[in-house]
Short mmCIF file of C-alpha atoms and ligand atoms in Angstrom, two decimals:
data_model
loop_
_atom_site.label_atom_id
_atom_site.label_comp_id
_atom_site.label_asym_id
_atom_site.label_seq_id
_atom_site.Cartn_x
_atom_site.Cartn_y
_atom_site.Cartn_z
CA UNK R 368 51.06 13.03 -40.07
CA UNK R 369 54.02 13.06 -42.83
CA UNK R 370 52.95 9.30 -43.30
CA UNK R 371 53.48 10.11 -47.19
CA UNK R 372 50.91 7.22 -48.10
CA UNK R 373 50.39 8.78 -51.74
CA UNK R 374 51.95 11.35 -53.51
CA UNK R 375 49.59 14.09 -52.54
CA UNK R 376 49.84 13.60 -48.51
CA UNK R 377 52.39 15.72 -47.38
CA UNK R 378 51.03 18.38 -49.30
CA UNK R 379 47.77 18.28 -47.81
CA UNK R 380 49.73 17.64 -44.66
CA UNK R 381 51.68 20.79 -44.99
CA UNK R 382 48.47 22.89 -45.31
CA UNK R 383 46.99 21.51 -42.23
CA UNK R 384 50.35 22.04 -39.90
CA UNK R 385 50.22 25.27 -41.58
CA UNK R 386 46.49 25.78 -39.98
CA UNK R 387 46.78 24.16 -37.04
CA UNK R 388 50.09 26.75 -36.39
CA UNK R 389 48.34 29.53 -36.67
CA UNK R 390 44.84 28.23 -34.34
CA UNK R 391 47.49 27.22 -31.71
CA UNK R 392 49.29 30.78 -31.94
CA UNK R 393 46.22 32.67 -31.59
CA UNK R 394 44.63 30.36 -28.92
CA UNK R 395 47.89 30.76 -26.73
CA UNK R 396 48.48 33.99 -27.62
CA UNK R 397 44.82 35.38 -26.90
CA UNK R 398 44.36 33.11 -23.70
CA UNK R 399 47.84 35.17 -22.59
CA UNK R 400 46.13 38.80 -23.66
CA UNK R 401 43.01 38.29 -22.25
CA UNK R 402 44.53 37.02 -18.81
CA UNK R 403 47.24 40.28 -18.66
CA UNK R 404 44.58 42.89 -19.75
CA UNK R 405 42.16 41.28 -17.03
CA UNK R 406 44.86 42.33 -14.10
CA UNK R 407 46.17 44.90 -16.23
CA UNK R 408 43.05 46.83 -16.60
CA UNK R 409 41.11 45.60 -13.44
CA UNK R 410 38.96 47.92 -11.57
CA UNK R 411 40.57 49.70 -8.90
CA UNK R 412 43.57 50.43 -11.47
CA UNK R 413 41.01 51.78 -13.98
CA UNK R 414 38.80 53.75 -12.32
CA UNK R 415 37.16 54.93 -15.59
CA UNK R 416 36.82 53.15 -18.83
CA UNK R 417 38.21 55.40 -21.63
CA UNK R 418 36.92 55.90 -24.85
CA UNK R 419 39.45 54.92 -28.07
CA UNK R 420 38.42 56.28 -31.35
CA UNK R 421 40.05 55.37 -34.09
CA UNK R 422 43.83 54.54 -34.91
CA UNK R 423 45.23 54.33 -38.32
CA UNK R 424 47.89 52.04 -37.28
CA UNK R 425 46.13 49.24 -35.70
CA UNK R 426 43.32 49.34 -38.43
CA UNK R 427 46.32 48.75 -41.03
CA UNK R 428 47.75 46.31 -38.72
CA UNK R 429 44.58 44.04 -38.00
CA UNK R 430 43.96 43.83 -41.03
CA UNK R 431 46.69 43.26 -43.19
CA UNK R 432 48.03 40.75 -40.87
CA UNK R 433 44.83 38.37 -41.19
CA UNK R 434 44.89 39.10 -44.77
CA UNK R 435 48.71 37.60 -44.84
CA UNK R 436 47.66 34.61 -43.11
CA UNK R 437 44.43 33.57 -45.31
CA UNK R 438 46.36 34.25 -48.43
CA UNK R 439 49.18 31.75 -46.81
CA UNK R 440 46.27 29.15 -46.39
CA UNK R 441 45.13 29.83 -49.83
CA UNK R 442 48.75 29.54 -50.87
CA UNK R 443 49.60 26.04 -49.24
CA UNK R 444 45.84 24.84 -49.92
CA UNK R 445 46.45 25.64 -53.88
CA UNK R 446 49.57 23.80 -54.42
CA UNK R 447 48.38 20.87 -52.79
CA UNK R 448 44.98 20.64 -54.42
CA UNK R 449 46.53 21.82 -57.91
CA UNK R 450 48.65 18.54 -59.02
CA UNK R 451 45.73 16.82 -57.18
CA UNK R 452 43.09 18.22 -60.31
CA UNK R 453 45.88 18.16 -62.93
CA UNK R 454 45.45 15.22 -65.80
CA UNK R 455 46.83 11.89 -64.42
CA UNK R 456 50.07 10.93 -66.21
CA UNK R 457 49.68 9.00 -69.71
CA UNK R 458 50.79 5.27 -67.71
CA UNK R 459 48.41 5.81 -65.46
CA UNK R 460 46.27 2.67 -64.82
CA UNK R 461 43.00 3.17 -65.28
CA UNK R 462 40.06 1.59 -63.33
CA UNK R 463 36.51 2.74 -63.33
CA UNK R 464 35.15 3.41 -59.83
CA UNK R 465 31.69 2.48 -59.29
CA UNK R 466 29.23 3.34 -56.35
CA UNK R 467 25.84 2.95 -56.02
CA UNK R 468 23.47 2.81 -52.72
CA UNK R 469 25.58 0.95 -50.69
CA UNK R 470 28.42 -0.65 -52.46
CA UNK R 471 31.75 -0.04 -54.28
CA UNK R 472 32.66 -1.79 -57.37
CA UNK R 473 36.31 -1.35 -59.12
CA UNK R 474 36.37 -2.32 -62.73
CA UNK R 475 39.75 -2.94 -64.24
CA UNK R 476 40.46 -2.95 -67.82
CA UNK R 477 41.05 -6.18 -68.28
CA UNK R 478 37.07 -6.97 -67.34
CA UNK R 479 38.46 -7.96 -63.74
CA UNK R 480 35.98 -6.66 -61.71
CA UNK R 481 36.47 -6.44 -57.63
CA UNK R 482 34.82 -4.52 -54.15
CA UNK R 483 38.54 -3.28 -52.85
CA UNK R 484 40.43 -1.35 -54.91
CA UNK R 485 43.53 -3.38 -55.86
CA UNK R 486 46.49 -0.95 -56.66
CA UNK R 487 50.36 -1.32 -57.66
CA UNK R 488 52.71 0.45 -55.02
CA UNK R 489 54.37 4.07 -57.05
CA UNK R 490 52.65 3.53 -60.23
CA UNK R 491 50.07 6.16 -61.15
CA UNK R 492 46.30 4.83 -61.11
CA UNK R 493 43.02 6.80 -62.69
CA UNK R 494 40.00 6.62 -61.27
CA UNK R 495 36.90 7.00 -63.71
CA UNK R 496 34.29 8.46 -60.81
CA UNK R 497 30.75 6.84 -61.79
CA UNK R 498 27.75 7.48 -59.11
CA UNK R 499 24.28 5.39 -60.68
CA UNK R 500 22.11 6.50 -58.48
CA UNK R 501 23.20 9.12 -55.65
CA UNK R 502 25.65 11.57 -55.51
CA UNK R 503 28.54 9.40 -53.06
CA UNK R 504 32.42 10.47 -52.22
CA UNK R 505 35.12 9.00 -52.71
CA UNK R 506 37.62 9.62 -49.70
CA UNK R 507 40.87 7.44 -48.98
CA UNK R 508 42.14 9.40 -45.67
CA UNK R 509 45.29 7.70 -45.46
CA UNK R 510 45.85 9.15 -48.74
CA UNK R 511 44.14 12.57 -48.07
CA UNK R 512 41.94 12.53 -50.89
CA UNK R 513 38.46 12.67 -51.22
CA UNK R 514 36.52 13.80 -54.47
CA UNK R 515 32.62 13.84 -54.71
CA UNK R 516 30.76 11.65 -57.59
CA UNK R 517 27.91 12.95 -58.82
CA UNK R 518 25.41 11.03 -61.01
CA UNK R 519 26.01 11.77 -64.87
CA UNK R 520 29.14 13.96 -64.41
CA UNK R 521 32.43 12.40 -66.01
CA UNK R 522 34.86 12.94 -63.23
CA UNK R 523 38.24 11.37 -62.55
CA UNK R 524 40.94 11.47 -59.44
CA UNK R 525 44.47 10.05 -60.00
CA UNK R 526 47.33 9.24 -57.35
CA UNK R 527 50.26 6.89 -56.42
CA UNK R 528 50.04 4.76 -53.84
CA UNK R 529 53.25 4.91 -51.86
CA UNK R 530 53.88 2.37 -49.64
CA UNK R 531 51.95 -1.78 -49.77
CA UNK R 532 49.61 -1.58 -46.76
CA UNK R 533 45.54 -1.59 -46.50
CA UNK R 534 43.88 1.60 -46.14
CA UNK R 535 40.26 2.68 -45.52
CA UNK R 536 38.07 3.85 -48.50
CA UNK R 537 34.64 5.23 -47.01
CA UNK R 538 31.85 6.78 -48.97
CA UNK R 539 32.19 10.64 -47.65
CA UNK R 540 28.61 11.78 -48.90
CA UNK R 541 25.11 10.80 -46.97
CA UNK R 542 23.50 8.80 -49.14
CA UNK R 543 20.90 6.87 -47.40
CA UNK R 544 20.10 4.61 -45.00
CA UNK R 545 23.32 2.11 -45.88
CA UNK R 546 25.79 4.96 -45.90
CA UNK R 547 28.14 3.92 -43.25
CA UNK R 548 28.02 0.40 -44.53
CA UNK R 549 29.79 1.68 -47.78
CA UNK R 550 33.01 0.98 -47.07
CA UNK R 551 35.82 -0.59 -48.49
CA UNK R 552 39.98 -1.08 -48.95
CA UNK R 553 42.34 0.20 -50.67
CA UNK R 554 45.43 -2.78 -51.23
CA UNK R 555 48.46 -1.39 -52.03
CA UNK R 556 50.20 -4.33 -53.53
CA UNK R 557 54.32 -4.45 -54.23
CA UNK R 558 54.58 -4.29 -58.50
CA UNK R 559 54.86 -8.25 -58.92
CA UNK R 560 52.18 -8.99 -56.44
CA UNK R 561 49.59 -6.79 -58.43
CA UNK R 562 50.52 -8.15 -62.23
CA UNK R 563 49.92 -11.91 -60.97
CA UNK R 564 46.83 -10.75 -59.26
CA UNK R 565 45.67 -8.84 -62.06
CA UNK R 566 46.77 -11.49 -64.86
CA UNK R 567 44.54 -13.87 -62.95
CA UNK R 568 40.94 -13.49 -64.39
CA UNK R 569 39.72 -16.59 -63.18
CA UNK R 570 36.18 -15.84 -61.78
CA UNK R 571 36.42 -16.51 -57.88
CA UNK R 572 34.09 -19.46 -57.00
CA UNK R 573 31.48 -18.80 -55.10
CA UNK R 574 32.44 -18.93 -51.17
CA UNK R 575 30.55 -19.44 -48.83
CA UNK R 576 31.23 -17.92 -45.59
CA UNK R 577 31.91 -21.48 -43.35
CA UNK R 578 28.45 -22.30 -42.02
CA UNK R 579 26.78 -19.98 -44.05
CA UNK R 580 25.04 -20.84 -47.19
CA UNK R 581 26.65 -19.86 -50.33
CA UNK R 582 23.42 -17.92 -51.46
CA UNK R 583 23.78 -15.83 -47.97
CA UNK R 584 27.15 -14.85 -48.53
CA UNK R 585 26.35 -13.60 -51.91
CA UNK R 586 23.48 -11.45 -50.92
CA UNK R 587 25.66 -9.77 -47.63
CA UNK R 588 28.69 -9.25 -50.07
CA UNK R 589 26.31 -7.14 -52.39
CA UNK R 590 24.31 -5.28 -49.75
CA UNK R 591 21.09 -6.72 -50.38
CA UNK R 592 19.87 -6.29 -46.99
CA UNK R 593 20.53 -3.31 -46.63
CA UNK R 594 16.79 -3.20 -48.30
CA UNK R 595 15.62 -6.71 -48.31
CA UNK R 596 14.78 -8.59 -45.05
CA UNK R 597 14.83 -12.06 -44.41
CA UNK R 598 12.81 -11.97 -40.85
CA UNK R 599 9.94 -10.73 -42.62
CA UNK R 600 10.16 -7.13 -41.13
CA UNK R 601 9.00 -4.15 -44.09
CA UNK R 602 12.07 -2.52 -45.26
CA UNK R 603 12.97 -0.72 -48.59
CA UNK R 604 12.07 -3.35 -50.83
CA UNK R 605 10.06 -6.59 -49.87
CA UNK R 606 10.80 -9.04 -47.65
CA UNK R 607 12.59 -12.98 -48.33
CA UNK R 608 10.62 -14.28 -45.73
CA UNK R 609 8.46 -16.84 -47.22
CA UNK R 610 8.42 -15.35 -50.36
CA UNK R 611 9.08 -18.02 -52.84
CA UNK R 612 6.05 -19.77 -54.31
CA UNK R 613 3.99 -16.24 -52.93
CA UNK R 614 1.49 -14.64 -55.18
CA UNK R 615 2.70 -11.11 -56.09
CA UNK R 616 0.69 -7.86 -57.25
CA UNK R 617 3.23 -6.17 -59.35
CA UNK R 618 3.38 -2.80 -61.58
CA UNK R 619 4.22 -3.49 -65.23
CA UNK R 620 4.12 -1.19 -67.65
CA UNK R 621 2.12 0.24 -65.73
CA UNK R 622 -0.17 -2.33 -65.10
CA UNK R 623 -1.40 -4.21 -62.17
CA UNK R 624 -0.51 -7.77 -62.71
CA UNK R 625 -0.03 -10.58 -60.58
CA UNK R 626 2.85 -12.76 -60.63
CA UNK R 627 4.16 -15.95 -58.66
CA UNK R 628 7.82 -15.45 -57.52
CA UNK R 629 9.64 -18.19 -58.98
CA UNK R 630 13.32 -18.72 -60.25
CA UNK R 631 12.32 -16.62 -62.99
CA UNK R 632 10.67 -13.66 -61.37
CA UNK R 633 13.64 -13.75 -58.86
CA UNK R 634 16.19 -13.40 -61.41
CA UNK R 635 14.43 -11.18 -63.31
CA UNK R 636 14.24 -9.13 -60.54
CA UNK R 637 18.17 -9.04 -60.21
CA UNK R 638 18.84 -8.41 -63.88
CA UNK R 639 15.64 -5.87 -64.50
CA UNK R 640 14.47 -4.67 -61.10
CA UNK R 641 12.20 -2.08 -62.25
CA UNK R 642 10.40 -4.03 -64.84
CA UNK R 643 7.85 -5.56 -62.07
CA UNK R 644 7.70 -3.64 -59.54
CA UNK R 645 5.86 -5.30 -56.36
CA UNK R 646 3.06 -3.52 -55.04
CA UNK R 647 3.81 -0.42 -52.00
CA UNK R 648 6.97 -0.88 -53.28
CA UNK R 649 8.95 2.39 -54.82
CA UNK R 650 10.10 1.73 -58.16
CA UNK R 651 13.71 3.07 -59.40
CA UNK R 652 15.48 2.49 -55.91
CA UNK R 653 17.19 -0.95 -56.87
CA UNK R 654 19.77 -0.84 -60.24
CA UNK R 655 20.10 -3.44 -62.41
CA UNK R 656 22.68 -6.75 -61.23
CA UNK R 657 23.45 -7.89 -64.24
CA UNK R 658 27.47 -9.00 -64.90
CA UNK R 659 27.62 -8.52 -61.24
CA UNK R 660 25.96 -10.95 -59.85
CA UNK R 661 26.39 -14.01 -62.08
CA UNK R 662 23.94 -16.49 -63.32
CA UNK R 663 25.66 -19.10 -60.79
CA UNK R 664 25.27 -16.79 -58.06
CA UNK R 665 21.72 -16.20 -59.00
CA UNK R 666 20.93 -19.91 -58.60
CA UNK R 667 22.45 -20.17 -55.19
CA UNK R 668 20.62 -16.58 -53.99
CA UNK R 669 17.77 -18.60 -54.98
CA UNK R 670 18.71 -21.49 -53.45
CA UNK R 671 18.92 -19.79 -50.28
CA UNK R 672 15.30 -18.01 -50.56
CA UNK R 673 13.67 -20.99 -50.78
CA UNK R 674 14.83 -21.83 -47.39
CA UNK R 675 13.41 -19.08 -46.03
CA UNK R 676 9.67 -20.20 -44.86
CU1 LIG E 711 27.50 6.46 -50.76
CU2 LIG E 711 27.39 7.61 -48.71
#
């Protein structure tokens, strides 16, 4: 509470003490009535229930009172959600927020192109909200926001980031089987931390996980199994067990074809999924890979299937 993360928490904050007061009044304060009134009006005092019909005065009172308290919720709600939906400053920086099934992508201006958002501490930053497939949320608790993204709608969310730390980012919105693997960070990063990290648009090598090949490390840093197996058991979308070298029916263009999965059909299938679809396979569940999984990284995913007999 009052953490201040960003420069919409204690707003949201304030709202929510605001709530909780009043739940915490009226629990204690109903708890206390209903005890009293059970000794008060217990049976050998009151013989006879009475009958009480109508009275002006509490009518007014029971009702204008509630009506006070839900416009106060509206009130402290509003001014926190206001600046929250009011065009980001002009120096905002903007990055484009990407989330398909199961996997956040940040893309910064300068092509740099990450799976945590990187973000300067007190500066202003826009997010462009772009869903591909599903309708996902955004939602950084730490920062109290949260802001649906719905496929095809041009949306944006802007706020400051407060003070350099990491802080959750989860996906807020069921969208599929992967859901509560779409998670992220947020890195708040001190102003000459984030320029020489966002200056620096040398492409990361590929690294591998130690022990792990490099192909592996690829495929479990882009969610690929969420759908593909590699023990041979049916998921989403076929299995890497022993698939290289396999003979393939496949849909294209609406014919049936058959195809031998080679380097070619396997990068094909990364850059144009839907183009051959496999057969009992649904078509329009995977999106297109291409500049995010590079040509390198394709060769070592490959790599890696073939060792999977
Ligand atoms: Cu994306 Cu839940």
């Amino acid at each position: 509470m009052y953490s201040n993360l960003s420069n919409f928490a204690d707003k949201v904050d304030n709202a929510f003490i605001f709530i909780l007061g009043i739940i915490i009044f009226f629990l204690v304060g109903l708890t206390i009535t209903l005890v009293v009134f059970i000794f008060k009006f217990r049976e050998s005092k009151h013989k006879k229930a009475e009958q009480i019909e109508g009275n002006a005065k509490l009518e007014i009172i029971w009702t204008v009172i509630p009506l006070l308290l839900v416009l106060g919720m509206f009130y402290f709600g509003w001014i926190g959600f206001k600046p929250m939906i009011s065009p980001a400053p002009d120096d905002a920086l903007p990055v484009t927020a990407q989330a398909r099934m199961w996997k956040w992508n940040f893309i910064y201006e300068n092509g740099k192109r990450t799976d945590t958002l990187y973000i300067p501490r007190g500066k202003p930053v826009e997010l462009k909200l772009e869903a591909l497939d599903v309708i996902h949320s955004l939602y950084i608790p730490a920062f109290r926001l949260k802001r649906d993204m719905i496929p095809g709608k041009e949306d944006d969310m802007w706020f400051i980031g407060n003070s350099p730390g990491r802080y959750d980012l989860f996906c807020s919105e069921y969208c599929g089987v992967d859901h509560s693997a779409m998670y992220t960070q947020v890195v708040v990063l001190p102003t000459d931390s984030f320029e020489t990290w966002y200056v620096d648009t040398t492409k990361p090598k590929i690294q591998a996980k130690s022990g792990e090949p490099a192909g592996l490390t690829i495929i479990k840093n882009n969610g690929c199994l969420a759908c593909h197996s590699l023990d041979g058991s049916k998921l989403l979308a076929p299995t890497w067990k022993g698939v290289f070298g396999k003979e393939e029916t496949v849909t294209m263009n609406g014919q049936k074809q058959t195809v031998v999965v080679d380097e070619e059909y396997i990068k094909e299938s990364i850059y144009e999924p839907n183009k051959a679809v496999v057969q009992g396979y649904k078509e329009g569940l995977m999106l297109s890979y291409e500049g995010i999984i590079s040509e390198e990284e394709v060769d070592a995913i490959i790599d890696y299937i073939k060792t999977l007999e």
